[in-house]
Short mmCIF file of C-alpha atoms and ligand atoms in Angstrom, two decimals:
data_model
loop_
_atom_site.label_atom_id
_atom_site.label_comp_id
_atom_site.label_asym_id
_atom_site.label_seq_id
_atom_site.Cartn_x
_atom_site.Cartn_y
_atom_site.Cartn_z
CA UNK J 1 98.43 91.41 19.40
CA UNK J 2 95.25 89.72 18.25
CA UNK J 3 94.33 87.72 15.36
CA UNK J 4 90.92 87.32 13.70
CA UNK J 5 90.12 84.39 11.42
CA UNK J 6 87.28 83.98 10.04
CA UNK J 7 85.90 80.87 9.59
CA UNK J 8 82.91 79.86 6.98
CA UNK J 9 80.74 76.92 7.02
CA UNK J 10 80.49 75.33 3.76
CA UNK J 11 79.65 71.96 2.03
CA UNK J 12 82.65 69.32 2.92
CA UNK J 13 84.44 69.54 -0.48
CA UNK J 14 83.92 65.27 -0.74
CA UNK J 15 80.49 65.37 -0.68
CA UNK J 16 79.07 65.52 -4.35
CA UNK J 17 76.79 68.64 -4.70
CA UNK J 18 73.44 68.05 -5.57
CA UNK J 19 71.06 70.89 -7.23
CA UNK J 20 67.35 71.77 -5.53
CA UNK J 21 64.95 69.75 -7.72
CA UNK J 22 63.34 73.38 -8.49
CA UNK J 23 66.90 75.17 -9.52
CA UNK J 24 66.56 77.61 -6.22
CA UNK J 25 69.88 76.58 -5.32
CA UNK J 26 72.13 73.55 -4.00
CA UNK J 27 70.78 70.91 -1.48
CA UNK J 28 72.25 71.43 1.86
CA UNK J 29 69.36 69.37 4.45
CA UNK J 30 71.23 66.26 5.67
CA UNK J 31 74.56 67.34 3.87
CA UNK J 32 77.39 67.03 5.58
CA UNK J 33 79.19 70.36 6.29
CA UNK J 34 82.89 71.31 7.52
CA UNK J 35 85.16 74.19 7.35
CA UNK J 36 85.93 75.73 4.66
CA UNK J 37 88.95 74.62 3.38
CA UNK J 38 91.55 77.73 3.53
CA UNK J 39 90.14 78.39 6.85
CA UNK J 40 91.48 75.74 8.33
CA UNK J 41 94.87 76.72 7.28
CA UNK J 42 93.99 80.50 8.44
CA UNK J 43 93.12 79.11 11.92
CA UNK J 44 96.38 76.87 11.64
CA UNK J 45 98.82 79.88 11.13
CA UNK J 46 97.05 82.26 13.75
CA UNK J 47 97.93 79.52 16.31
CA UNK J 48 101.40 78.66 15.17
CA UNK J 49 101.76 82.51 15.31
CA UNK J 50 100.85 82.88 18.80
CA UNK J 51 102.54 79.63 20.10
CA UNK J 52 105.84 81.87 18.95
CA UNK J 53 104.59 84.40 21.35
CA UNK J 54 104.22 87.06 18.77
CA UNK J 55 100.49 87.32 19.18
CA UNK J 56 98.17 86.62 22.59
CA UNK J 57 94.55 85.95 21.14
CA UNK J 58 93.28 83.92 18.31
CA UNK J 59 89.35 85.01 18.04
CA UNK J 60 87.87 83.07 15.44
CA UNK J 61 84.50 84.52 13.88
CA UNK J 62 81.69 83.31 11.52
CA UNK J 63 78.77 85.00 9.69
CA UNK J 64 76.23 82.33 9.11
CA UNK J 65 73.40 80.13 10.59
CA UNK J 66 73.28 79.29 14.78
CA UNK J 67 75.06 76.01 12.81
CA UNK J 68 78.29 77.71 12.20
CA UNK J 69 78.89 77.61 15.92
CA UNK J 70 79.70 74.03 15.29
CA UNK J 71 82.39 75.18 13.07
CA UNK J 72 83.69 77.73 15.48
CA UNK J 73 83.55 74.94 18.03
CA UNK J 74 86.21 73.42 15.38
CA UNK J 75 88.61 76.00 15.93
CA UNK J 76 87.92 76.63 19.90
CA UNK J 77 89.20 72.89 19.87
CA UNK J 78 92.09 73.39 17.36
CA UNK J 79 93.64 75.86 19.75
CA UNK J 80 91.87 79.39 19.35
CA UNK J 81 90.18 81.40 22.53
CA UNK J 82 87.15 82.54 21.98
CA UNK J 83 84.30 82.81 18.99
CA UNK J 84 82.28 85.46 17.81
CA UNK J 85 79.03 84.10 15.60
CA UNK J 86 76.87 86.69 13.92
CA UNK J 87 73.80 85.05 13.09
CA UNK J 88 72.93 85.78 9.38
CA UNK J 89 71.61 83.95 6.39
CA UNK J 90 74.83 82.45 5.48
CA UNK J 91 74.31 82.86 1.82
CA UNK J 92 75.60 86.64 2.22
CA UNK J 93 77.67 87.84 -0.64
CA UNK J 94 81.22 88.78 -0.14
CA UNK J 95 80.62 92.66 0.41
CA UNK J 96 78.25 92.12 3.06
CA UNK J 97 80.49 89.64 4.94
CA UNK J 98 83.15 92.00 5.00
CA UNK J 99 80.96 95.19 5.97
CA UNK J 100 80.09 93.06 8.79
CA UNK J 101 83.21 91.92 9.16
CA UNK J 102 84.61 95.55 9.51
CA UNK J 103 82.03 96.50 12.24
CA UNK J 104 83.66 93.93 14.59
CA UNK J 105 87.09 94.75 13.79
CA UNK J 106 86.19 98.40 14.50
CA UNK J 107 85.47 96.78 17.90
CA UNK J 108 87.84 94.21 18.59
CA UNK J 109 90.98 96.21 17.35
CA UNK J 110 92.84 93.20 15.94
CA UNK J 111 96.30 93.72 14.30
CA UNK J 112 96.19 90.88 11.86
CA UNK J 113 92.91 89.39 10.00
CA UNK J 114 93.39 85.99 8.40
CA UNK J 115 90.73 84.99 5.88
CA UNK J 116 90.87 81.94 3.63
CA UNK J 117 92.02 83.12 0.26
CA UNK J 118 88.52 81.43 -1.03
CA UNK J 119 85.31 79.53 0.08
CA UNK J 120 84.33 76.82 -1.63
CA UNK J 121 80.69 77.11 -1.94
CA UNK J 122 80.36 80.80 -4.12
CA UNK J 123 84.28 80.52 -5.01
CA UNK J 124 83.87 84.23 -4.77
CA UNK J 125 87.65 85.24 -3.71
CA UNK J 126 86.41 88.52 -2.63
CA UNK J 127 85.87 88.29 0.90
CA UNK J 128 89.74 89.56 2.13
CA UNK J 129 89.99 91.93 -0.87
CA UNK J 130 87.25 93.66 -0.01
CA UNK J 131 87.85 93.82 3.67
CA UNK J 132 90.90 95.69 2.92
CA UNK J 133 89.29 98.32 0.82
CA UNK J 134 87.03 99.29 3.41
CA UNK J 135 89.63 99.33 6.21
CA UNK J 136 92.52 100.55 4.11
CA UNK J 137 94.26 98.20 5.80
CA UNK J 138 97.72 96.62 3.75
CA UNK J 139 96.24 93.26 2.04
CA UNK J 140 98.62 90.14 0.71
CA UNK J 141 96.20 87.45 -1.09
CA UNK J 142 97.05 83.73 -1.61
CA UNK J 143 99.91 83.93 1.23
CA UNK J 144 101.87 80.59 1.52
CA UNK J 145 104.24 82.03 4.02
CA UNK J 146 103.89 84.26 6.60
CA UNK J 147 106.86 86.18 9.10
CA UNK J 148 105.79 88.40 11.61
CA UNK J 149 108.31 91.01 12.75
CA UNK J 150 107.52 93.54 14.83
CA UNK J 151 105.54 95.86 12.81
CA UNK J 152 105.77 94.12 9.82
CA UNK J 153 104.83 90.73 8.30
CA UNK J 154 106.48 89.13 5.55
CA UNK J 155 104.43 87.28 2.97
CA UNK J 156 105.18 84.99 -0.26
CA UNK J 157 101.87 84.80 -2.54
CA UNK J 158 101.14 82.37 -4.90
CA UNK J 159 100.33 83.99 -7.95
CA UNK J 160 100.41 82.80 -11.57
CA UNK J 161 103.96 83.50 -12.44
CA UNK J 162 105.12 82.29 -9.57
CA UNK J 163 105.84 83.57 -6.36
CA UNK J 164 105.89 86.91 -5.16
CA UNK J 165 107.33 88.42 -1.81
CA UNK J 166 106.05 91.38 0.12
CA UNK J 167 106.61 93.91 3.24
CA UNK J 168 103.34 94.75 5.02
CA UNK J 169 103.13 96.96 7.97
CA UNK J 170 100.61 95.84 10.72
CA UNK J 171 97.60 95.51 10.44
CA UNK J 172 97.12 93.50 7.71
CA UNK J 173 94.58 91.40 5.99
CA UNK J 174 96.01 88.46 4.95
CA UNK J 175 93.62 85.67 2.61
CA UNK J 176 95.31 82.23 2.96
CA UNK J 177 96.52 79.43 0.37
CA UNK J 178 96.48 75.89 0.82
CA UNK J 179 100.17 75.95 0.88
CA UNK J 180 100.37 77.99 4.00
CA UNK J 181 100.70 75.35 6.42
CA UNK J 182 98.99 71.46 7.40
CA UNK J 183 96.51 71.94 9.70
CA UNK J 184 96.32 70.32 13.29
CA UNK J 185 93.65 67.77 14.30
CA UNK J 186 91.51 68.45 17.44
CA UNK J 187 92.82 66.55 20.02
CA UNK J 188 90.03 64.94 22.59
CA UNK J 189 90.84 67.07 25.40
CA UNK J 190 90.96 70.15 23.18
CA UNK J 191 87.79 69.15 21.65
CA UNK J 192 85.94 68.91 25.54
CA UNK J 193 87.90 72.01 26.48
CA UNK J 194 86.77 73.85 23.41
CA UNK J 195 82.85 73.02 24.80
CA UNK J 196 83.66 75.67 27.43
CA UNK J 197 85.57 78.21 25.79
CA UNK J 198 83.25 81.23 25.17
CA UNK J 199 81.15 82.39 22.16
CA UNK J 200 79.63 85.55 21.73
CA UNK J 201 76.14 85.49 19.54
CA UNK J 202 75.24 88.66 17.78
CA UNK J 203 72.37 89.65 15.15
CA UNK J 204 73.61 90.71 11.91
CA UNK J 205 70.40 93.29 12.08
CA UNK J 206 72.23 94.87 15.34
CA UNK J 207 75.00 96.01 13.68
CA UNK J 208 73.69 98.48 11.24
CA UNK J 209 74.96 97.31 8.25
CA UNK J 210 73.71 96.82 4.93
CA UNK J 211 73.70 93.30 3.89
CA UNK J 212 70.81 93.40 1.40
CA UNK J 213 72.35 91.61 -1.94
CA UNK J 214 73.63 92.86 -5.12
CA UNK J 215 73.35 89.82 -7.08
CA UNK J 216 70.12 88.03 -8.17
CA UNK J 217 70.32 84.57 -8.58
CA UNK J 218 67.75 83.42 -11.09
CA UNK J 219 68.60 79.84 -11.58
CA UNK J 220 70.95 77.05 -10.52
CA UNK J 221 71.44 74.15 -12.29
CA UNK J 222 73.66 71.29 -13.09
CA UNK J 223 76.49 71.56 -15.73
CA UNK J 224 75.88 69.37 -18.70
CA UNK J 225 77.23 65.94 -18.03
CA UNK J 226 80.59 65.21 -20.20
CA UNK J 227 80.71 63.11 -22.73
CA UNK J 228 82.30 59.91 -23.56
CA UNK J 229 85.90 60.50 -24.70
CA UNK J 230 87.32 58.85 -27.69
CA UNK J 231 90.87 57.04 -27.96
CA UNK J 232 92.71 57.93 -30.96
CA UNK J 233 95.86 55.58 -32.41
CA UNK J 234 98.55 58.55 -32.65
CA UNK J 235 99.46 62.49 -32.68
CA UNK J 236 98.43 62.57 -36.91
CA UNK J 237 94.48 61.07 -35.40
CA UNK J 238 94.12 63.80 -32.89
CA UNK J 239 95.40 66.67 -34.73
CA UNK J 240 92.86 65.39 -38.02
CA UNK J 241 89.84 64.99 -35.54
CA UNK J 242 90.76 68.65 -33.60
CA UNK J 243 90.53 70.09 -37.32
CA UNK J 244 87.84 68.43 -39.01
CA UNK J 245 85.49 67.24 -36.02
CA UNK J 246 85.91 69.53 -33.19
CA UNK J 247 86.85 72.16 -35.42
CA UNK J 248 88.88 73.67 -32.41
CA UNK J 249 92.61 74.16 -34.79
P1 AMP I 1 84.93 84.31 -0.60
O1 AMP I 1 85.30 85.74 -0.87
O2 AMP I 1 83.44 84.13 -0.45
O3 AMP I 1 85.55 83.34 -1.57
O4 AMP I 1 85.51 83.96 0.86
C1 AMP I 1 86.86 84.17 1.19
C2 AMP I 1 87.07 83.96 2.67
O5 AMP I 1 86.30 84.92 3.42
C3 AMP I 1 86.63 82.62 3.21
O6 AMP I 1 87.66 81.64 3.06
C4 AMP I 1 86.37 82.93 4.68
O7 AMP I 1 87.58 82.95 5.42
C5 AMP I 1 85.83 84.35 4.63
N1 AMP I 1 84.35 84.32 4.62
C6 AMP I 1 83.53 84.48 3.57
N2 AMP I 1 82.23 84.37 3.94
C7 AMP I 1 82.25 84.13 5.28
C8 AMP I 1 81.25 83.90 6.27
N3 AMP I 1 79.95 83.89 5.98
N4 AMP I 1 81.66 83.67 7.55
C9 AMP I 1 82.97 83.66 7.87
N5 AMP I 1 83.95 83.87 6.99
C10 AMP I 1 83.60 84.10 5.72
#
């Protein structure tokens, strides 16, 4: 079987996002960038799902910039085989990633797609739903644990009252939590190997799809800054200053 992750290149979540002096979006010249997050866990799982034998590919793929190669280069070295980059402006919304996204699974024939469950940049969640819908492929969202089993995969999602356990049948979409796993570090000779392992660069305009937006964006800018808190003495303080101040009880 083969997996497809898909990995997104995104602002490293340490670095403190700064707004475009003329509110046409966030600064990203001379930012450092990494995987997203959830990705890395995504990547993570398809290898620890393979090294069980139960699947023989891991083909990691990203829609962006000729820059996300360097974060397919991340995975190459983490363990996967090969990358597919289709080169796109990577601010595509979540619909167009996964119409793309759907072209090349048409092609590749995976069994198992493993998306994180979110990027951090748009915070869209939408990406893996989506995917899904246009398959009809079985979906599990937020997965912290994943069984594979023949045909089908058992999954535990973390969802607000808890957790919740479900059956899929192959193939599967499956968006990834945090939870899921720790991810490895690149060792050095993975990291050299990974220079030769192949990638495959296609044009997002080749593939027919369309990726024109839905969304206009008409501004960006920062949140206001938060204000000094106060200390109160006790509980009888707080509960007078909630009523009569922030008139919030
Ligand atoms: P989102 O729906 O934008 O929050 O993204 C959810 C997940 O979809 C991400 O964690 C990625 O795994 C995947 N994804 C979204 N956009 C891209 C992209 N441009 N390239 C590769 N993967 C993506």
């Amino acid at each position: 079987m083969k997996i497809l992750v898909t990995v997104k290149r995104v602002i490293d979540y340490n670095v403190q996002i700064r707004v475009k002096s003329d509110g046409s979006g966030v600064e990203t010249e001379n930012v450092k960038m990494s995987m997203n997050p959830p990705d890395e866990n995504a990547v993570e799982e398809a290898l620890r799902i393979k090294e069980t034998g139960k699947a023989d590919e891991v083909i990691v793929i990203s829609v962006g910039g000729e820059k996300s190669q360097e974060t397919i280069r991340t995975a190459l070295a983490m363990g996967a085989d090969r990358g597919i980059l289709i080169k796109a402006d990577s601010n595509l919304e979540p619909l167009a990633v996964a119409k793309v996204l759907q072209k090349i699974i048409e092609k590749e024939n995976p069994k198992m797609v493993l998306l994180g469950k979110q990027a951090i940049d748009d915070d869209c969640n939408q990406t893996g739903q989506m995917l899904s819908a246009l398959l009809g492929w079985e979906q599990g969202a937020f997965v912290s644990k994943i069984e594979v089993d023949g045909n089908s995969v058992s999954i535990t999602r973390e969802i607000d009252e808890g957790l919740e356990m479900l059956k899929l049948s192959l193939p599967v979409i499956v968006t990834c939590d945090l939870r899921l796993n720790e991810p490895r570090y690149a060792s050095l000779p993975n990291i050299m190997k990974a220079k030769k392992k192949p990638i495959d660069l296609l044009n997002v305009e080749d593939l027919g799809v369309d990726t024109s937006p839905r969304i206009k964006q008409i501004k960006v800018e920062e949140p206001p800054k938060r204000e000094k808190g106060i200390m109160v003495k006790d509980v009888a303080e707080l509960v007078q200053k909630l009523k009569h101040e922030a008139k919030v009880i």
